[in-house]
PDB file of C-alpha atoms in Angstrom:
ATOM      1  CA  MET A   1     -29.914  13.257  43.286  1.00  0.00           C
ATOM      2  CA  ILE A   2     -26.949  11.059  42.448  1.00  0.00           C
ATOM      3  CA  THR A   3     -23.859  13.886  42.392  1.00  0.00           C
ATOM      4  CA  THR A   4     -20.667  13.558  40.468  1.00  0.00           C
ATOM      5  CA  SER A   5     -18.850  12.698  43.482  1.00  0.00           C
ATOM      6  CA  GLN A   6     -20.827   9.524  43.576  1.00  0.00           C
ATOM      7  CA  LEU A   7     -20.054   8.613  40.316  1.00  0.00           C
ATOM      8  CA  VAL A   8     -16.745   6.821  41.293  1.00  0.00           C
ATOM      9  CA  TYR A   9     -16.233   4.787  43.945  1.00  0.00           C
ATOM     10  CA  PRO A  10     -12.585   5.000  45.047  1.00  0.00           C
ATOM     11  CA  LEU A  11     -12.014   1.687  46.676  1.00  0.00           C
ATOM     12  CA  THR A  12     -12.686  -0.258  43.601  1.00  0.00           C
ATOM     13  CA  GLY A  13     -12.194   2.308  40.868  1.00  0.00           C
ATOM     14  CA  SER A  14     -15.812   1.204  39.727  1.00  0.00           C
ATOM     15  CA  ARG A  15     -17.980   4.362  37.989  1.00  0.00           C
ATOM     16  CA  LEU A  16     -21.388   5.016  36.874  1.00  0.00           C
ATOM     17  CA  VAL A  17     -21.403   5.703  33.198  1.00  0.00           C
ATOM     18  CA  PHE A  18     -24.277   7.741  31.297  1.00  0.00           C
ATOM     19  CA  ASP A  19     -22.136   8.749  28.179  1.00  0.00           C
ATOM     20  CA  ARG A  20     -21.174   5.368  26.738  1.00  0.00           C
ATOM     21  CA  LYS A  21     -24.423   4.437  25.185  1.00  0.00           C
ATOM     22  CA  GLU A  22     -23.092   2.094  22.201  1.00  0.00           C
ATOM     23  CA  LEU A  23     -20.513   0.537  24.567  1.00  0.00           C
ATOM     24  CA  ILE A  24     -23.203  -0.450  27.364  1.00  0.00           C
ATOM     25  CA  GLY A  25     -25.828  -1.284  24.950  1.00  0.00           C
ATOM     26  CA  THR A  26     -23.675  -3.827  22.956  1.00  0.00           C
ATOM     27  CA  TRP A  27     -22.425  -5.243  26.282  1.00  0.00           C
ATOM     28  CA  VAL A  28     -25.836  -5.696  27.841  1.00  0.00           C
ATOM     29  CA  ALA A  29     -26.931  -7.316  24.372  1.00  0.00           C
ATOM     30  CA  VAL A  30     -24.280  -9.896  24.921  1.00  0.00           C
ATOM     31  CA  GLN A  31     -25.267 -10.669  28.332  1.00  0.00           C
ATOM     32  CA  THR A  32     -28.942 -10.829  27.755  1.00  0.00           C
ATOM     33  CA  GLY A  33     -28.679 -12.691  24.425  1.00  0.00           C
ATOM     34  CA  GLN A  34     -30.041  -9.895  22.550  1.00  0.00           C
ATOM     35  CA  ASP A  35     -29.602 -10.592  18.809  1.00  0.00           C
ATOM     36  CA  THR A  36     -31.119  -7.891  17.061  1.00  0.00           C
ATOM     37  CA  THR A  37     -30.696  -4.242  17.248  1.00  0.00           C
ATOM     38  CA  TRP A  38     -32.150  -2.106  20.210  1.00  0.00           C
ATOM     39  CA  GLY A  39     -33.745   0.559  17.951  1.00  0.00           C
ATOM     40  CA  ASP A  40     -33.887   3.888  19.506  1.00  0.00           C
ATOM     41  CA  TYR A  41     -32.431   3.449  22.897  1.00  0.00           C
ATOM     42  CA  TYR A  42     -30.569   4.828  25.973  1.00  0.00           C
ATOM     43  CA  ALA A  43     -28.237   2.885  28.276  1.00  0.00           C
ATOM     44  CA  MET A  44     -26.161   3.589  31.688  1.00  0.00           C
ATOM     45  CA  GLY A  45     -23.894   1.269  33.427  1.00  0.00           C
ATOM     46  CA  VAL A  46     -21.105   0.696  36.008  1.00  0.00           C
ATOM     47  CA  MET A  47     -17.467   0.357  34.616  1.00  0.00           C
ATOM     48  CA  GLN A  48     -14.471  -1.076  36.339  1.00  0.00           C
ATOM     49  CA  GLY A  49     -11.310  -0.038  34.602  1.00  0.00           C
ATOM     50  CA  GLY A  50     -12.059  -0.208  30.839  1.00  0.00           C
ATOM     51  CA  SER A  51     -14.768  -2.948  31.297  1.00  0.00           C
ATOM     52  CA  VAL A  52     -18.452  -2.750  31.644  1.00  0.00           C
ATOM     53  CA  VAL A  53     -19.632  -4.844  34.761  1.00  0.00           C
ATOM     54  CA  SER A  54     -23.257  -3.966  34.847  1.00  0.00           C
ATOM     55  CA  GLY A  55     -25.824  -2.122  32.559  1.00  0.00           C
ATOM     56  CA  VAL A  56     -29.353  -1.188  31.705  1.00  0.00           C
ATOM     57  CA  VAL A  57     -30.872  -0.404  28.444  1.00  0.00           C
ATOM     58  CA  PHE A  58     -34.039   1.347  27.807  1.00  0.00           C
ATOM     59  CA  ASN A  59     -35.877   0.786  24.734  1.00  0.00           C
ATOM     60  CA  ASN A  60     -39.620   0.527  23.165  1.00  0.00           C
ATOM     61  CA  MET A  61     -40.053   3.907  24.994  1.00  0.00           C
ATOM     62  CA  ASN A  62     -43.433   5.672  24.566  1.00  0.00           C
ATOM     63  CA  GLU A  63     -44.998   8.465  26.776  1.00  0.00           C
ATOM     64  CA  ALA A  64     -45.932   6.030  29.598  1.00  0.00           C
ATOM     65  CA  ASN A  65     -43.861   2.757  29.454  1.00  0.00           C
ATOM     66  CA  CYS A  66     -40.146   1.515  28.532  1.00  0.00           C
ATOM     67  CA  THR A  67     -38.548  -2.007  28.153  1.00  0.00           C
ATOM     68  CA  ALA A  68     -35.871  -2.310  30.554  1.00  0.00           C
ATOM     69  CA  HIS A  69     -32.865  -4.782  30.013  1.00  0.00           C
ATOM     70  CA  ILE A  70     -30.835  -5.208  32.986  1.00  0.00           C
ATOM     71  CA  ALA A  71     -27.371  -7.336  33.005  1.00  0.00           C
ATOM     72  CA  VAL A  72     -24.864  -7.767  35.921  1.00  0.00           C
ATOM     73  CA  GLU A  73     -21.941  -9.606  35.435  1.00  0.00           C
ATOM     74  CA  LYS A  74     -20.060  -8.478  38.550  1.00  0.00           C
ATOM     75  CA  PRO A  75     -21.909  -6.858  41.415  1.00  0.00           C
ATOM     76  CA  THR A  76     -20.243  -3.722  42.855  1.00  0.00           C
ATOM     77  CA  LYS A  77     -20.947  -1.122  45.455  1.00  0.00           C
ATOM     78  CA  LEU A  78     -22.260   0.938  42.431  1.00  0.00           C
ATOM     79  CA  LEU A  79     -25.155  -1.472  41.542  1.00  0.00           C
ATOM     80  CA  LEU A  80     -27.653   0.202  44.015  1.00  0.00           C
ATOM     81  CA  ASP A  81     -26.641   3.492  42.575  1.00  0.00           C
ATOM     82  CA  LEU A  82     -27.076   2.134  38.967  1.00  0.00           C
ATOM     83  CA  ILE A  83     -30.578   0.852  39.858  1.00  0.00           C
ATOM     84  CA  ALA A  84     -31.381   4.230  41.490  1.00  0.00           C
ATOM     85  CA  ALA A  85     -30.122   6.285  38.494  1.00  0.00           C
ATOM     86  CA  ALA A  86     -32.221   3.918  36.208  1.00  0.00           C
ATOM     87  CA  CYS A  87     -35.457   4.641  38.286  1.00  0.00           C
ATOM     88  CA  TYR A  88     -34.836   8.350  38.276  1.00  0.00           C
ATOM     89  CA  TYR A  89     -34.231   8.456  34.555  1.00  0.00           C
ATOM     90  CA  ALA A  90     -37.406   6.571  33.844  1.00  0.00           C
ATOM     91  CA  PHE A  91     -39.791   8.062  36.299  1.00  0.00           C
ATOM     92  CA  ASN A  92     -38.479  11.520  37.087  1.00  0.00           C
ATOM     93  CA  GLN A  93     -36.551  12.460  33.887  1.00  0.00           C
ATOM     94  CA  CYS A  94     -38.764  10.630  31.202  1.00  0.00           C
ATOM     95  CA  ARG A  95     -41.851  10.956  33.491  1.00  0.00           C
ATOM     96  CA  LEU A  96     -42.929   7.389  32.393  1.00  0.00           C
ATOM     97  CA  LYS A  97     -45.470   5.344  34.570  1.00  0.00           C
ATOM     98  CA  ARG A  98     -43.772   2.113  34.321  1.00  0.00           C
ATOM     99  CA  MET A  99     -40.770   0.126  33.260  1.00  0.00           C
ATOM    100  CA  THR A 100     -41.247  -3.438  31.678  1.00  0.00           C
ATOM    101  CA  GLY A 101     -39.020  -6.212  32.010  1.00  0.00           C
ATOM    102  CA  MET A 102     -39.603  -9.692  30.235  1.00  0.00           C
ATOM    103  CA  VAL A 103     -37.605 -12.621  31.322  1.00  0.00           C
ATOM    104  CA  PRO A 104     -38.096 -16.279  30.272  1.00  0.00           C
ATOM    105  CA  THR A 105     -40.056 -18.314  33.097  1.00  0.00           C
ATOM    106  CA  SER A 106     -37.072 -20.651  32.966  1.00  0.00           C
ATOM    107  CA  ASP A 107     -34.667 -17.977  34.149  1.00  0.00           C
ATOM    108  CA  VAL A 108     -35.620 -18.190  37.801  1.00  0.00           C
ATOM    109  CA  ASP A 109     -32.570 -16.291  39.076  1.00  0.00           C
ATOM    110  CA  VAL A 110     -33.339 -13.168  36.885  1.00  0.00           C
ATOM    111  CA  ILE A 111     -36.832 -13.448  37.811  1.00  0.00           C
ATOM    112  CA  ALA A 112     -35.846 -13.452  41.480  1.00  0.00           C
ATOM    113  CA  PHE A 113     -33.319 -10.419  41.026  1.00  0.00           C
ATOM    114  CA  ASP A 114     -36.125  -8.449  39.409  1.00  0.00           C
ATOM    115  CA  LYS A 115     -38.583  -9.034  41.960  1.00  0.00           C
ATOM    116  CA  HIS A 116     -35.655  -8.080  44.710  1.00  0.00           C
ATOM    117  CA  ILE A 117     -35.112  -4.623  43.247  1.00  0.00           C
ATOM    118  CA  GLY A 118     -39.126  -4.122  43.364  1.00  0.00           C
ATOM    119  CA  PHE A 119     -40.270  -5.445  39.983  1.00  0.00           C
ATOM    120  CA  GLU A 120     -43.799  -7.158  40.251  1.00  0.00           C
ATOM    121  CA  GLU A 121     -45.233  -9.932  38.350  1.00  0.00           C
ATOM    122  CA  GLU A 122     -47.870  -8.673  35.808  1.00  0.00           C
ATOM    123  CA  PHE A 123     -48.694 -11.731  33.555  1.00  0.00           C
ATOM    124  CA  ILE A 124     -47.116 -14.660  31.496  1.00  0.00           C
ATOM    125  CA  MET A 125     -46.952 -14.707  27.946  1.00  0.00           C
ATOM    126  CA  LYS A 126     -47.314 -18.520  26.752  1.00  0.00           C
ATOM    127  CA  ASP A 127     -44.732 -19.727  24.317  1.00  0.00           C
ATOM    128  CA  ALA A 128     -43.104 -16.304  24.024  1.00  0.00           C
ATOM    129  CA  ALA A 129     -39.564 -17.436  25.018  1.00  0.00           C
ATOM    130  CA  ALA A 130     -37.330 -19.630  22.949  1.00  0.00           C
ATOM    131  CA  ASP A 131     -37.603 -22.230  25.568  1.00  0.00           C
ATOM    132  CA  GLY A 132     -41.038 -21.836  26.729  1.00  0.00           C
ATOM    133  CA  ASP A 133     -43.102 -19.062  28.596  1.00  0.00           C
ATOM    134  CA  MET A 134     -42.213 -15.373  29.044  1.00  0.00           C
ATOM    135  CA  GLN A 135     -42.699 -13.648  32.509  1.00  0.00           C
ATOM    136  CA  VAL A 136     -43.659 -10.040  32.105  1.00  0.00           C
ATOM    137  CA  LEU A 137     -42.744  -7.852  35.262  1.00  0.00           C
ATOM    138  CA  VAL A 138     -43.412  -4.276  35.886  1.00  0.00           C
ATOM    139  CA  LEU A 139     -41.567  -1.421  37.913  1.00  0.00           C
ATOM    140  CA  THR A 140     -43.705   1.706  38.726  1.00  0.00           C
ATOM    141  CA  PRO A 141     -42.789   4.665  40.768  1.00  0.00           C
ATOM    142  CA  ALA A 142     -44.816   3.348  43.698  1.00  0.00           C
ATOM    143  CA  THR A 143     -42.733   0.109  43.607  1.00  0.00           C
ATOM    144  CA  ALA A 144     -39.389   2.045  42.927  1.00  0.00           C
ATOM    145  CA  SER A 145     -39.843   4.459  45.794  1.00  0.00           C
ATOM    146  CA  ARG A 146     -36.686   3.234  47.790  1.00  0.00           C
ATOM    147  CA  TRP A 147     -34.463   3.647  44.541  1.00  0.00           C
ATOM    148  CA  LEU A 148     -36.310   6.976  44.109  1.00  0.00           C
ATOM    149  CA  GLU A 149     -35.331   8.063  47.516  1.00  0.00           C
ATOM    150  CA  ARG A 150     -31.668   6.894  47.052  1.00  0.00           C
ATOM    151  CA  ALA A 151     -31.276   8.914  43.815  1.00  0.00           C
ATOM    152  CA  ASP A 152     -32.789  12.104  45.445  1.00  0.00           C
ATOM    153  CA  GLY A 153     -30.469  11.822  48.355  1.00  0.00           C
TER     154      GLY A 153
END
């Protein structure tokens, strides 16, 4: 389990933040081009000084699934812990079966990042993005096992 001592990385002053939902949610919205409200959501992130540098927003949650929105402006050593905390929250605390990510197919760097952290392609939604198709990706406890192991220590 990620402990309080892991919340701050002393060399950079970066810290994991779990109690600044509005600040992180707003930052992720700007980074991802979200132009509507998140609705009922939860957010966590990495801050360096007084600035958010990475964040995850969870919304559209039901008993089995949520939509995850991940934004990274400046990777820090805590990015791995943020991903682990996001998986712990979704799969252990909320007991979800999956997290869903939706990315325009034109955004190949984001799709590559999502796949690198364990998301798998599920399907393409034709004409669902402003500039074309939308790639739907899924992360499950099985594909997130390395992050859950990191979170559990």
